mmCIF file of C-alpha atoms in Angstrom:
data_model
loop_
_atom_site.group_PDB
_atom_site.id
_atom_site.type_symbol
_atom_site.label_atom_id
_atom_site.label_comp_id
_atom_site.label_asym_id
_atom_site.label_seq_id
_atom_site.Cartn_x
_atom_site.Cartn_y
_atom_site.Cartn_z
ATOM 1 C CA MET P 158 124.977 113.055 128.724
ATOM 2 C CA SER P 159 123.352 110.626 131.117
ATOM 3 C CA LYS P 160 122.040 107.355 129.737
ATOM 4 C CA LYS P 161 118.309 106.865 129.425
ATOM 5 C CA LYS P 162 116.977 104.726 132.253
ATOM 6 C CA PRO P 163 114.652 101.792 131.484
ATOM 7 C CA ALA P 164 110.980 102.306 132.194
ATOM 8 C CA SER P 165 110.413 101.984 135.920
ATOM 9 C CA LEU P 166 108.587 98.922 137.188
ATOM 10 C CA LYS P 167 107.999 100.214 140.724
ATOM 11 C CA SER P 168 107.521 103.714 142.011
ATOM 12 C CA ASN P 169 106.068 104.975 145.234
ATOM 13 C CA ALA P 170 104.578 107.913 143.332
ATOM 14 C CA ASN P 171 102.824 105.630 140.874
ATOM 15 C CA PRO P 172 99.568 104.082 142.167
ATOM 16 C CA CYS P 173 99.696 101.534 139.316
ATOM 17 C CA ALA P 174 103.253 100.383 140.098
ATOM 18 C CA ASP P 175 102.301 96.844 141.153
ATOM 19 C CA PHE P 176 100.018 96.509 138.138
ATOM 20 C CA ILE P 177 102.756 97.576 135.686
ATOM 21 C CA ALA P 178 105.299 95.321 137.413
ATOM 22 C CA ASP P 179 102.939 92.346 137.074
ATOM 23 C CA LEU P 180 102.472 92.999 133.347
ATOM 24 C CA ASN P 181 106.246 93.215 132.873
ATOM 25 C CA SER P 182 106.716 89.951 134.760
ATOM 26 C CA ILE P 183 104.149 88.160 132.584
ATOM 27 C CA VAL P 184 105.701 89.374 129.307
ATOM 28 C CA SER P 185 109.346 88.802 130.271
ATOM 29 C CA THR P 186 108.645 85.271 131.538
ATOM 30 C CA ALA P 187 106.684 84.389 128.396
ATOM 31 C CA ARG P 188 109.385 85.739 126.099
ATOM 32 C CA ASN P 189 112.084 83.699 127.793
ATOM 33 C CA MET P 190 110.141 80.579 126.828
ATOM 34 C CA SER P 191 108.748 81.656 123.474
ATOM 35 C CA PHE P 192 111.465 79.920 121.468
ATOM 36 C CA ARG P 193 110.245 76.564 122.751
ATOM 37 C CA ALA P 194 106.509 76.964 122.238
ATOM 38 C CA ALA P 195 105.885 80.269 120.523
ATOM 39 C CA ASN P 196 102.150 79.907 119.879
ATOM 40 C CA LEU P 197 101.343 78.547 123.330
ATOM 41 C CA MET P 198 103.338 81.236 125.118
ATOM 42 C CA GLN P 199 101.894 84.073 123.038
ATOM 43 C CA VAL P 200 98.316 82.951 123.681
ATOM 44 C CA ALA P 201 98.973 82.391 127.402
ATOM 45 C CA CYS P 202 100.776 85.715 127.767
ATOM 46 C CA ASN P 203 97.976 87.676 126.073
ATOM 47 C CA TRP P 204 95.297 85.917 128.169
ATOM 48 C CA LEU P 205 97.161 86.668 131.402
ATOM 49 C CA LEU P 206 97.713 90.297 130.421
ATOM 50 C CA GLY P 207 93.977 90.559 129.750
ATOM 51 C CA TRP P 208 93.194 89.034 133.158
ATOM 52 C CA ARG P 209 95.513 91.451 134.967
ATOM 53 C CA ILE P 210 94.060 94.453 133.116
ATOM 54 C CA VAL P 211 90.491 93.412 133.994
ATOM 55 C CA GLU P 212 91.500 92.960 137.635
ATOM 56 C CA GLN P 213 93.095 96.408 137.745
ATOM 57 C CA GLU P 214 90.071 98.036 136.125
ATOM 58 C CA GLN P 215 87.741 96.458 138.680
ATOM 59 C CA ARG P 216 89.774 97.957 141.510
ATOM 60 C CA GLY P 217 89.081 101.447 140.202
ATOM 61 C CA LYS P 218 85.747 100.906 138.451
ATOM 62 C CA ALA P 219 84.145 103.771 140.379
ATOM 63 C CA ARG P 220 86.243 106.203 138.336
ATOM 64 C CA ALA P 221 85.142 106.595 134.727
ATOM 65 C CA ASP P 222 88.592 107.485 133.375
ATOM 66 C CA TYR P 223 90.486 104.817 135.320
ATOM 67 C CA GLY P 224 90.409 102.082 132.660
ATOM 68 C CA LYS P 225 91.605 104.432 129.924
ATOM 69 C CA ARG P 226 94.452 105.741 132.066
ATOM 70 C CA ILE P 227 95.855 102.351 133.103
ATOM 71 C CA ILE P 228 95.769 101.148 129.478
ATOM 72 C CA GLU P 229 97.699 104.245 128.383
ATOM 73 C CA GLU P 230 100.306 103.826 131.101
ATOM 74 C CA ALA P 231 100.684 100.072 130.557
ATOM 75 C CA SER P 232 101.120 100.569 126.803
ATOM 76 C CA LYS P 233 103.805 103.192 127.317
ATOM 77 C CA VAL P 234 105.878 101.127 129.768
ATOM 78 C CA LEU P 235 105.533 97.768 127.976
ATOM 79 C CA THR P 236 106.449 99.315 124.613
ATOM 80 C CA GLU P 237 109.506 100.966 126.142
ATOM 81 C CA ASN P 238 110.605 97.737 127.813
ATOM 82 C CA PHE P 239 109.693 95.160 125.147
ATOM 83 C CA GLY P 240 109.183 96.991 121.845
ATOM 84 C CA SER P 241 106.164 96.851 119.549
ATOM 85 C CA GLY P 242 103.103 94.700 120.169
ATOM 86 C CA PHE P 243 101.650 96.558 123.150
ATOM 87 C CA SER P 244 99.703 99.469 121.704
ATOM 88 C CA GLU P 245 96.586 100.648 123.538
ATOM 89 C CA THR P 246 94.464 98.919 120.892
ATOM 90 C CA GLN P 247 96.328 95.642 121.381
ATOM 91 C CA LEU P 248 96.020 95.788 125.173
ATOM 92 C CA ARG P 249 92.267 96.317 124.824
ATOM 93 C CA ASN P 250 92.270 93.304 122.531
ATOM 94 C CA PHE P 251 93.978 91.220 125.238
ATOM 95 C CA ARG P 252 91.344 92.362 127.722
ATOM 96 C CA LYS P 253 88.598 91.323 125.297
ATOM 97 C CA PHE P 254 90.334 87.971 124.764
ATOM 98 C CA TYR P 255 90.288 87.232 128.481
ATOM 99 C CA GLN P 256 86.674 88.364 128.842
ATOM 100 C CA MET P 257 85.576 86.090 125.968
ATOM 101 C CA PHE P 258 87.813 83.102 126.746
ATOM 102 C CA GLY P 259 88.061 83.193 130.525
ATOM 103 C CA PHE P 260 86.998 79.529 130.629
ATOM 104 C CA LEU P 261 90.303 78.356 129.108
ATOM 105 C CA GLN P 262 92.538 76.511 131.584
ATOM 106 C CA ILE P 263 95.550 78.615 130.708
ATOM 107 C CA GLN P 264 97.493 78.034 133.908
ATOM 108 C CA GLN P 265 97.410 74.238 133.561
ATOM 109 C CA ALA P 266 99.216 74.562 130.228
ATOM 110 C CA LEU P 267 102.036 76.732 131.566
ATOM 111 C CA PRO P 268 105.568 75.446 132.222
ATOM 112 C CA ALA P 269 106.552 75.320 135.900
ATOM 113 C CA GLU P 270 108.664 78.495 135.715
ATOM 114 C CA PHE P 271 105.740 80.487 134.346
ATOM 115 C CA LYS P 272 103.317 79.046 136.899
ATOM 116 C CA ASN P 273 105.592 80.220 139.687
ATOM 117 C CA GLU P 274 105.539 83.795 138.377
ATOM 118 C CA ILE P 275 101.739 83.807 138.090
ATOM 119 C CA LEU P 276 101.430 82.266 141.562
ATOM 120 C CA LYS P 277 103.426 85.162 143.030
ATOM 121 C CA ILE P 278 101.073 87.660 141.395
ATOM 122 C CA GLN P 279 97.990 85.753 142.559
ATOM 123 C CA GLN P 280 99.240 85.552 146.142
ATOM 124 C CA THR P 281 99.730 89.317 146.212
ATOM 125 C CA LEU P 282 96.285 89.931 144.750
ATOM 126 C CA SER P 283 94.680 87.391 147.079
ATOM 127 C CA ALA P 284 95.991 89.353 150.050
ATOM 128 C CA LYS P 285 94.121 92.328 148.624
ATOM 129 C CA SER P 286 90.894 90.283 148.237
ATOM 130 C CA ILE P 287 91.026 90.281 144.439
ATOM 131 C CA GLN P 288 89.092 87.647 142.507
ATOM 132 C CA SER P 289 90.769 84.726 140.748
ATOM 133 C CA PRO P 290 91.097 84.853 136.933
ATOM 134 C CA LYS P 291 88.081 82.610 136.272
ATOM 135 C CA GLN P 292 85.821 84.677 138.537
ATOM 136 C CA GLN P 293 86.519 87.837 136.588
ATOM 137 C CA SER P 294 85.590 86.730 133.062
ATOM 138 C CA ASP P 295 82.285 87.971 131.673
ATOM 139 C CA GLU P 296 78.992 86.454 132.816
ATOM 140 C CA ALA P 297 78.478 84.232 129.762
ATOM 141 C CA ASN P 298 81.951 82.735 130.047
ATOM 142 C CA GLN P 299 81.531 82.065 133.764
ATOM 143 C CA GLN P 300 78.721 79.690 132.760
ATOM 144 C CA GLN P 301 81.043 77.858 130.357
ATOM 145 C CA VAL P 302 82.638 74.614 131.490
ATOM 146 C CA GLU P 303 86.386 75.087 131.817
ATOM 147 C CA GLN P 304 88.309 73.708 128.853
ATOM 148 C CA PRO P 305 91.995 72.972 128.308
ATOM 149 C CA LEU P 306 94.021 75.386 126.211
ATOM 150 C CA LEU P 307 94.191 74.080 122.639
ATOM 151 C CA PRO P 308 97.842 74.096 121.494
ATOM 152 C CA GLN P 309 96.748 73.734 117.862
ATOM 153 C CA LEU P 310 95.402 77.299 117.821
ATOM 154 C CA SER P 311 97.612 80.348 117.383
ATOM 155 C CA TRP P 312 96.950 83.901 118.503
ATOM 156 C CA SER P 313 95.762 84.642 114.945
ATOM 157 C CA HIS P 314 93.045 82.002 115.393
ATOM 158 C CA TYR P 315 91.831 83.643 118.598
ATOM 159 C CA GLU P 316 91.864 87.115 117.031
ATOM 160 C CA CYS P 317 89.571 85.714 114.366
ATOM 161 C CA LEU P 318 87.327 83.968 116.906
ATOM 162 C CA MET P 319 86.893 87.179 118.889
ATOM 163 C CA ARG P 320 84.925 88.603 115.962
ATOM 164 C CA VAL P 321 82.199 85.983 116.526
ATOM 165 C CA ALA P 322 79.630 87.416 118.950
ATOM 166 C CA ASP P 323 77.581 84.218 119.393
ATOM 167 C CA LEU P 324 79.127 82.201 122.255
ATOM 168 C CA LYS P 325 77.902 78.835 120.926
ATOM 169 C CA ALA P 326 79.172 79.556 117.421
ATOM 170 C CA ARG P 327 82.488 80.855 118.753
ATOM 171 C CA THR P 328 83.039 77.779 120.921
ATOM 172 C CA TRP P 329 82.135 75.485 118.025
ATOM 173 C CA TYR P 330 84.549 77.252 115.646
ATOM 174 C CA MET P 331 87.282 77.017 118.292
ATOM 175 C CA GLN P 332 86.838 73.285 118.838
ATOM 176 C CA GLU P 333 86.412 72.525 115.138
ATOM 177 C CA SER P 334 89.543 74.509 114.252
ATOM 178 C CA ALA P 335 91.553 72.410 116.690
ATOM 179 C CA SER P 336 90.088 69.005 115.826
ATOM 180 C CA GLN P 337 90.147 69.551 112.044
ATOM 181 C CA GLN P 338 93.505 71.365 112.063
ATOM 182 C CA TRP P 339 92.194 74.440 110.253
ATOM 183 C CA ASP P 340 94.800 77.081 109.596
ATOM 184 C CA TYR P 341 93.940 80.738 110.216
ATOM 185 C CA ARG P 342 92.779 81.385 106.648
ATOM 186 C CA THR P 343 90.430 78.399 106.671
ATOM 187 C CA LEU P 344 88.902 79.545 109.958
ATOM 188 C CA LYS P 345 88.536 83.111 108.695
ATOM 189 C CA ARG P 346 86.794 81.988 105.523
ATOM 190 C CA ASN P 347 84.459 79.616 107.358
ATOM 191 C CA ILE P 348 83.400 82.347 109.763
ATOM 192 C CA ALA P 349 82.836 84.808 106.908
ATOM 193 C CA SER P 350 80.744 82.251 104.992
ATOM 194 C CA GLN P 351 78.590 81.471 108.072
ATOM 195 C CA TYR P 352 79.703 77.835 107.898
ATOM 196 C CA TYR P 353 78.504 77.030 111.432
ATOM 197 C CA TYR P 354 74.974 78.307 110.834
ATOM 198 C CA ARG P 355 74.720 76.662 107.407
ATOM 199 C CA LEU P 356 75.802 73.350 108.888
ATOM 200 C CA MET P 357 73.398 73.613 111.838
ATOM 201 C CA GLN P 358 70.460 74.403 109.540
ATOM 202 C CA THR P 359 71.224 71.595 107.084
ATOM 203 C CA PRO P 360 69.378 68.260 107.473
ATOM 204 C CA LYS P 361 71.629 65.482 108.808
ATOM 205 C CA ALA P 362 71.617 63.543 105.531
ATOM 206 C CA GLN P 363 72.889 66.593 103.626
ATOM 207 C CA LYS P 364 75.579 67.728 106.083
ATOM 208 C CA PRO P 365 78.383 65.711 104.386
ATOM 209 C CA ALA P 366 77.787 67.696 101.193
ATOM 210 C CA VAL P 367 78.221 70.998 103.074
ATOM 211 C CA VAL P 368 81.439 69.743 104.673
ATOM 212 C CA LYS P 369 82.739 68.506 101.323
ATOM 213 C CA GLU P 370 82.039 71.886 99.727
ATOM 214 C CA MET P 371 83.887 73.681 102.533
ATOM 215 C CA LYS P 372 86.948 71.439 102.174
ATOM 216 C CA LYS P 373 87.005 72.010 98.436
ATOM 217 C CA LEU P 374 86.790 75.794 98.805
ATOM 218 C CA THR P 375 89.541 75.904 101.440
ATOM 219 C CA ALA P 376 91.851 73.322 99.828
ATOM 220 C CA ASP P 377 94.313 76.015 98.723
ATOM 221 C CA TYR P 378 94.727 77.128 102.330
ATOM 222 C CA GLN P 379 95.939 73.801 103.669
ATOM 223 C CA LYS P 380 99.448 73.805 105.068
ATOM 224 C CA GLU P 381 102.426 72.505 103.130
ATOM 225 C CA ARG P 382 104.474 69.758 104.740
ATOM 226 C CA SER P 383 107.409 72.138 104.927
ATOM 227 C CA GLU P 384 105.546 74.220 107.525
ATOM 228 C CA PHE P 385 105.886 71.315 109.971
ATOM 229 C CA ILE P 386 109.683 71.277 109.720
ATOM 230 C CA LYS P 387 111.297 73.796 112.081
ATOM 231 C CA ASN P 388 114.587 75.208 110.875
ATOM 232 C CA PRO P 389 116.574 76.149 112.859
ATOM 233 C CA LEU P 390 115.446 74.002 115.776
ATOM 234 C CA ILE P 391 116.233 75.657 119.137
ATOM 235 C CA ALA P 392 117.239 72.919 121.592
ATOM 236 C CA GLU P 393 119.024 74.730 124.407
ATOM 237 C CA PHE P 394 117.175 72.518 126.911
ATOM 238 C CA LEU P 395 119.351 69.538 125.913
ATOM 239 C CA GLY P 396 122.194 70.883 128.028
ATOM 240 C CA VAL P 397 124.753 70.383 125.253
ATOM 241 C CA ASN P 398 127.362 73.104 124.746
ATOM 242 C CA GLN P 399 127.322 74.594 121.241
ATOM 243 C CA GLY P 400 130.599 73.819 119.492
ATOM 244 C CA ALA P 401 131.623 71.127 121.968
ATOM 245 C CA ALA P 402 132.610 67.693 120.673
ATOM 246 C CA VAL P 403 129.438 65.628 121.056
ATOM 247 C CA THR P 404 128.690 62.140 119.773
ATOM 248 C CA GLU P 405 125.452 61.307 118.005
ATOM 249 C CA SER P 406 124.523 58.847 120.759
ATOM 250 C CA THR P 407 125.005 61.590 123.385
ATOM 251 C CA LEU P 408 122.746 63.912 121.400
ATOM 252 C CA GLU P 409 120.175 61.136 120.996
ATOM 253 C CA ASN P 410 120.178 60.415 124.742
ATOM 254 C CA ALA P 411 119.800 64.120 125.517
ATOM 255 C CA ILE P 412 116.758 64.318 123.237
ATOM 256 C CA LEU P 413 115.146 61.279 124.865
ATOM 257 C CA ASN P 414 115.832 62.680 128.344
ATOM 258 C CA HIS P 415 113.993 65.857 127.332
ATOM 259 C CA LEU P 416 111.493 64.261 124.968
ATOM 260 C CA GLN P 417 108.486 66.386 125.956
ATOM 261 C CA LYS P 418 110.373 69.628 125.361
ATOM 262 C CA PHE P 419 111.795 68.283 122.105
ATOM 263 C CA LEU P 420 108.294 67.423 120.860
ATOM 264 C CA MET P 421 107.109 70.931 121.738
ATOM 265 C CA GLU P 422 109.984 72.421 119.775
ATOM 266 C CA MET P 423 109.361 70.119 116.812
ATOM 267 C CA GLY P 424 105.915 71.634 116.349
ATOM 268 C CA LYS P 425 102.367 70.420 115.912
ATOM 269 C CA GLY P 426 101.209 66.847 115.639
ATOM 270 C CA TYR P 427 104.345 64.883 116.568
ATOM 271 C CA ALA P 428 104.305 61.675 118.617
ATOM 272 C CA PHE P 429 107.368 59.607 119.526
ATOM 273 C CA VAL P 430 107.555 56.103 118.016
ATOM 274 C CA GLY P 431 111.014 54.778 118.857
ATOM 275 C CA ARG P 432 114.794 55.078 118.855
ATOM 276 C CA GLN P 433 117.299 53.044 116.847
ATOM 277 C CA GLN P 434 114.404 51.405 115.042
ATOM 278 C CA HIS P 435 115.590 48.199 113.415
ATOM 279 C CA ILE P 436 114.878 47.290 109.794
ATOM 280 C CA HIS P 437 116.070 43.864 108.631
ATOM 281 C CA THR P 438 116.462 42.997 104.948
ATOM 282 C CA GLU P 439 117.823 39.883 103.273
ATOM 283 C CA ASP P 440 121.227 41.539 102.923
ATOM 284 C CA ASP P 441 121.703 43.731 105.973
ATOM 285 C CA ASP P 442 120.375 45.399 109.151
ATOM 286 C CA TYR P 443 119.664 49.112 109.487
ATOM 287 C CA TYR P 444 119.000 51.292 112.531
ATOM 288 C CA ILE P 445 117.220 54.645 112.334
ATOM 289 C CA ASP P 446 118.127 57.141 115.072
ATOM 290 C CA LEU P 447 114.671 58.508 115.926
ATOM 291 C CA VAL P 448 111.205 57.823 114.521
ATOM 292 C CA PHE P 449 108.132 60.003 115.073
ATOM 293 C CA TYR P 450 104.612 60.000 113.677
ATOM 294 C CA ASN P 451 102.827 63.197 112.704
ATOM 295 C CA TYR P 452 99.077 62.677 113.025
ATOM 296 C CA MET P 453 98.340 65.892 111.122
ATOM 297 C CA LEU P 454 100.399 64.812 108.116
ATOM 298 C CA LYS P 455 99.456 61.156 108.686
ATOM 299 C CA CYS P 456 102.970 59.906 108.076
ATOM 300 C CA PHE P 457 106.088 58.649 109.840
ATOM 301 C CA VAL P 458 108.961 61.117 110.274
ATOM 302 C CA LEU P 459 112.517 59.764 110.425
ATOM 303 C CA ILE P 460 115.271 61.802 112.060
ATOM 304 C CA ASP P 461 118.917 61.101 111.365
ATOM 305 C CA LEU P 462 121.208 62.904 113.828
ATOM 306 C CA LYS P 463 124.497 64.413 112.665
ATOM 307 C CA THR P 464 126.713 66.311 115.107
ATOM 308 C CA ARG P 465 128.562 67.921 112.213
ATOM 309 C CA LYS P 466 127.895 69.735 108.949
ATOM 310 C CA ILE P 467 125.639 67.850 106.533
ATOM 311 C CA SER P 468 127.330 65.923 103.694
ATOM 312 C CA TYR P 469 126.344 64.298 100.397
ATOM 313 C CA GLU P 470 126.620 60.877 102.029
ATOM 314 C CA ASP P 471 123.956 61.847 104.572
ATOM 315 C CA ILE P 472 121.502 62.589 101.760
ATOM 316 C CA GLY P 473 122.036 59.195 100.164
ATOM 317 C CA GLN P 474 121.651 57.444 103.506
ATOM 318 C CA MET P 475 118.349 59.198 104.282
ATOM 319 C CA ASP P 476 117.047 58.515 100.782
ATOM 320 C CA MET P 477 117.626 54.804 101.387
ATOM 321 C CA TYR P 478 116.021 54.967 104.853
ATOM 322 C CA LEU P 479 112.861 56.490 103.367
ATOM 323 C CA LYS P 480 112.564 53.722 100.784
ATOM 324 C CA LEU P 481 113.243 51.044 103.400
ATOM 325 C CA TYR P 482 110.673 52.471 105.810
ATOM 326 C CA ASP P 483 107.975 52.761 103.167
ATOM 327 C CA THR P 484 108.656 49.161 102.140
ATOM 328 C CA TYR P 485 108.915 47.491 105.549
ATOM 329 C CA LYS P 486 107.127 49.730 108.084
ATOM 330 C CA LYS P 487 104.552 52.012 106.491
ATOM 331 C CA THR P 488 101.007 50.713 106.812
ATOM 332 C CA GLU P 489 97.895 51.178 104.710
ATOM 333 C CA GLY P 490 96.493 54.682 105.139
ATOM 334 C CA ASP P 491 99.858 56.268 105.961
ATOM 335 C CA ASN P 492 101.235 58.924 103.644
ATOM 336 C CA PRO P 493 104.802 58.515 102.319
ATOM 337 C CA THR P 494 107.456 58.807 105.023
ATOM 338 C CA ILE P 495 109.333 62.078 105.588
ATOM 339 C CA GLY P 496 113.013 62.295 106.516
ATOM 340 C CA ILE P 497 114.787 65.061 108.445
ATOM 341 C CA ILE P 498 118.559 65.215 108.693
ATOM 342 C CA LEU P 499 119.140 67.155 111.916
ATOM 343 C CA CYS P 500 122.679 68.511 111.775
ATOM 344 C CA SER P 501 124.887 71.086 113.474
ATOM 345 C CA ASP P 502 125.176 73.028 110.215
ATOM 346 C CA THR P 503 123.686 73.030 106.727
ATOM 347 C CA ASN P 504 125.470 73.345 103.377
ATOM 348 C CA ALA P 505 124.477 75.509 100.399
ATOM 349 C CA ASP P 506 126.095 73.179 97.842
ATOM 350 C CA VAL P 507 124.308 70.135 99.249
ATOM 351 C CA ALA P 508 121.039 72.077 99.167
ATOM 352 C CA ARG P 509 121.488 73.048 95.512
ATOM 353 C CA PHE P 510 123.204 70.117 93.862
ATOM 354 C CA SER P 511 122.245 66.932 95.728
ATOM 355 C CA THR P 512 118.998 64.955 95.503
ATOM 356 C CA LEU P 513 117.847 67.077 98.453
ATOM 357 C CA ALA P 514 116.903 69.666 95.816
ATOM 358 C CA THR P 515 114.423 67.342 94.110
ATOM 359 C CA ASN P 516 113.191 65.019 96.860
ATOM 360 C CA LYS P 517 110.042 66.562 98.353
ATOM 361 C CA ARG P 518 110.102 64.126 101.296
ATOM 362 C CA MET P 519 113.580 64.931 102.552
ATOM 363 C CA TYR P 520 114.653 67.928 104.643
ATOM 364 C CA ALA P 521 117.809 69.223 106.277
ATOM 365 C CA ALA P 522 117.446 71.224 109.499
ATOM 366 C CA LYS P 523 120.006 72.870 111.742
ATOM 367 C CA TYR P 524 119.861 72.531 115.517
ATOM 368 C CA LEU P 525 121.099 75.150 117.991
ATOM 369 C CA THR P 526 121.917 74.147 121.564
ATOM 370 C CA TYR P 527 121.585 77.694 122.874
ATOM 371 C CA ILE P 528 119.016 80.504 122.674
ATOM 372 C CA PRO P 529 120.455 83.094 120.278
ATOM 373 C CA SER P 530 119.790 86.817 120.396
ATOM 374 C CA LYS P 531 116.841 88.076 118.353
ATOM 375 C CA GLU P 532 119.204 89.491 115.711
ATOM 376 C CA ILE P 533 121.169 86.242 115.336
ATOM 377 C CA LEU P 534 117.977 84.167 115.280
ATOM 378 C CA ALA P 535 116.450 86.416 112.590
ATOM 379 C CA ARG P 536 119.572 86.031 110.420
ATOM 380 C CA GLU P 537 119.664 82.273 111.009
ATOM 381 C CA ILE P 538 115.997 81.846 110.071
ATOM 382 C CA GLU P 539 116.474 83.903 106.899
ATOM 383 C CA MET P 540 119.562 81.919 105.901
ATOM 384 C CA GLN P 541 117.897 78.544 106.537
ATOM 385 C CA LYS P 542 114.839 79.743 104.637
ATOM 386 C CA GLU P 543 116.999 80.541 101.594
ATOM 387 C CA LEU P 544 118.695 77.148 101.816
ATOM 388 C CA PHE P 545 115.320 75.449 102.129
ATOM 389 C CA ILE P 546 114.135 77.116 98.922
ATOM 390 C CA GLU P 547 117.347 75.958 97.230
ATOM 391 C CA GLN P 548 116.536 72.417 98.373
ATOM 392 C CA HIS P 549 113.171 72.376 96.634
ATOM 393 C CA GLU P 550 112.962 73.403 92.986
ATOM 394 C CA ASN P 551 109.183 73.828 93.020
ATOM 395 C CA LEU P 552 109.427 76.524 95.713
ATOM 396 C CA LYS P 553 112.161 78.298 93.765
ATOM 397 C CA LYS P 554 109.954 78.414 90.663
ATOM 398 C CA GLU P 555 106.961 79.644 92.674
ATOM 399 C CA ARG P 556 109.053 82.439 94.186
ATOM 400 C CA LYS P 557 110.330 83.569 90.761
ATOM 401 C CA GLN P 558 106.808 83.533 89.342
ATOM 402 C CA LYS P 559 105.492 85.524 92.302
ATOM 403 C CA ALA P 560 108.244 88.129 91.887
ATOM 404 C CA LYS P 561 107.442 88.365 88.177
ATOM 405 C CA ASN P 562 103.737 88.861 88.880
ATOM 406 C CA GLU P 563 104.516 91.646 91.349
ATOM 407 C CA LEU P 564 106.583 93.680 88.849
ATOM 408 C CA PRO P 565 105.024 97.047 87.881
ATOM 409 C CA ARG P 566 103.308 96.917 84.500
ATOM 410 C CA LYS P 567 105.718 99.477 82.956
ATOM 411 C CA SER P 568 108.759 97.337 83.693
ATOM 412 C CA ARG P 569 107.336 94.329 81.866
#
C-alpha cells in the first residue's frame, strides 16, 4: 500500500495554490517560534491568516461562491498539514479579526525570521498589484491610527473583543485590558456588564466608585503568582547542548547574551535588574545570580541557576536569599520577593518534603536547552505541573476539594 502524501502546497491544476502555500508558510513559521512567545505568535499568525484570506477573496469578489470555496479548501489543507484549529468557522474568525483589528502593527512585532517570510509573500502579491495589509481592513479600521500589538493580550482576549460591535468601546476595552492587566475572564465580565458605557455615563466624581465595584466583582479572576512562573522553560536559543557539562557562569552569560529572548520566554511583566547582585551583611557577602522585577506582580524575582538536579541545599539557600533581599533591597510599595531555582531537573522528594512545599514565594523550574517534540513537551508540562502542586500544599488541598465536589451525588 502506498503511503498517504501530505496535502499539496502547490499544484498547477489548483488556482488557489499560491494562496494555500502562503497560509501554510504563515502557520509553519509561527509554530516554529510559538514555544518562545506563544501568545504573540498565535495572535500574529491569526491576523496574518485573516489578511491573506481577505486578499484572496478580493481577487475573486466578482464570484459569489468564491469566498466560501477558498475557506473550505484552506481549512481542508491546513487541518491535514497542522491538525485541529483551522475549521471553516475558525478561518472566518481570523478573517473577522483582521477586518476589525487591521490597525494593529503586527509586522513590527514579528521576529526577523517571520518578517522575512511575510516579506516574500508581500513581494509576490505586490507584483500582482494586491493591496498591503493595512489597506484591506474594513473602512472603520482604516480610519484608526495604527497601534502597536499589545503583548499582554492573548488570542482569547481578542476573541472576546470581537464580540463588541462599537469601535470606540472595543478599542477602549483593548487598551484597558492591556494597561490594567485584565485576564480573559475579567474582560469578558466587564464587556457583559457594559462596564465601558457605565463608566462613560458616570459623573467624574463618581467614577472611582464604579472602578472599585468592578475590581471587587472581578477579584476572584485575578491571576495567581504561579501563573507567571513558566515550567518547563524552553531556552533553546541559549545555544547550550542539553546534557553537556555546563557551568553556572556559562549558563548565566548565555542568558545575558540572549536577554531579550529570555525575557520573552519568562512571560509577562519581567524587567532585568542585574546579575550577581551583591548583598553585604555584618557577617558575610552574598551574590544572587540574576534579579528581575515583575511590574505586574510588583515584586523582585530572584533566579538562582543550577546546572544540575535541584537539591535540599538549594532550597535553604534560596530561602535565605529571599529574607536577605526583603531586608536589604525591597522598597516600600514592593510585594514580598519571589525566588525561582532554575535547574536542569526537578526532584519529587524535594517538592514534597522540603520547605518548598510550604513556602508560597519559592519555586523550582526546569529549563530545556532544546525544543522538544509536542509529545515530549506535553509530558514534561504535565510532570512539572504535578511537581508544582506537590510543592504547594494549598493547591493540593484545592485540587482534592474540587475532585470531591465533582463526584456524582450517588457516590457520596
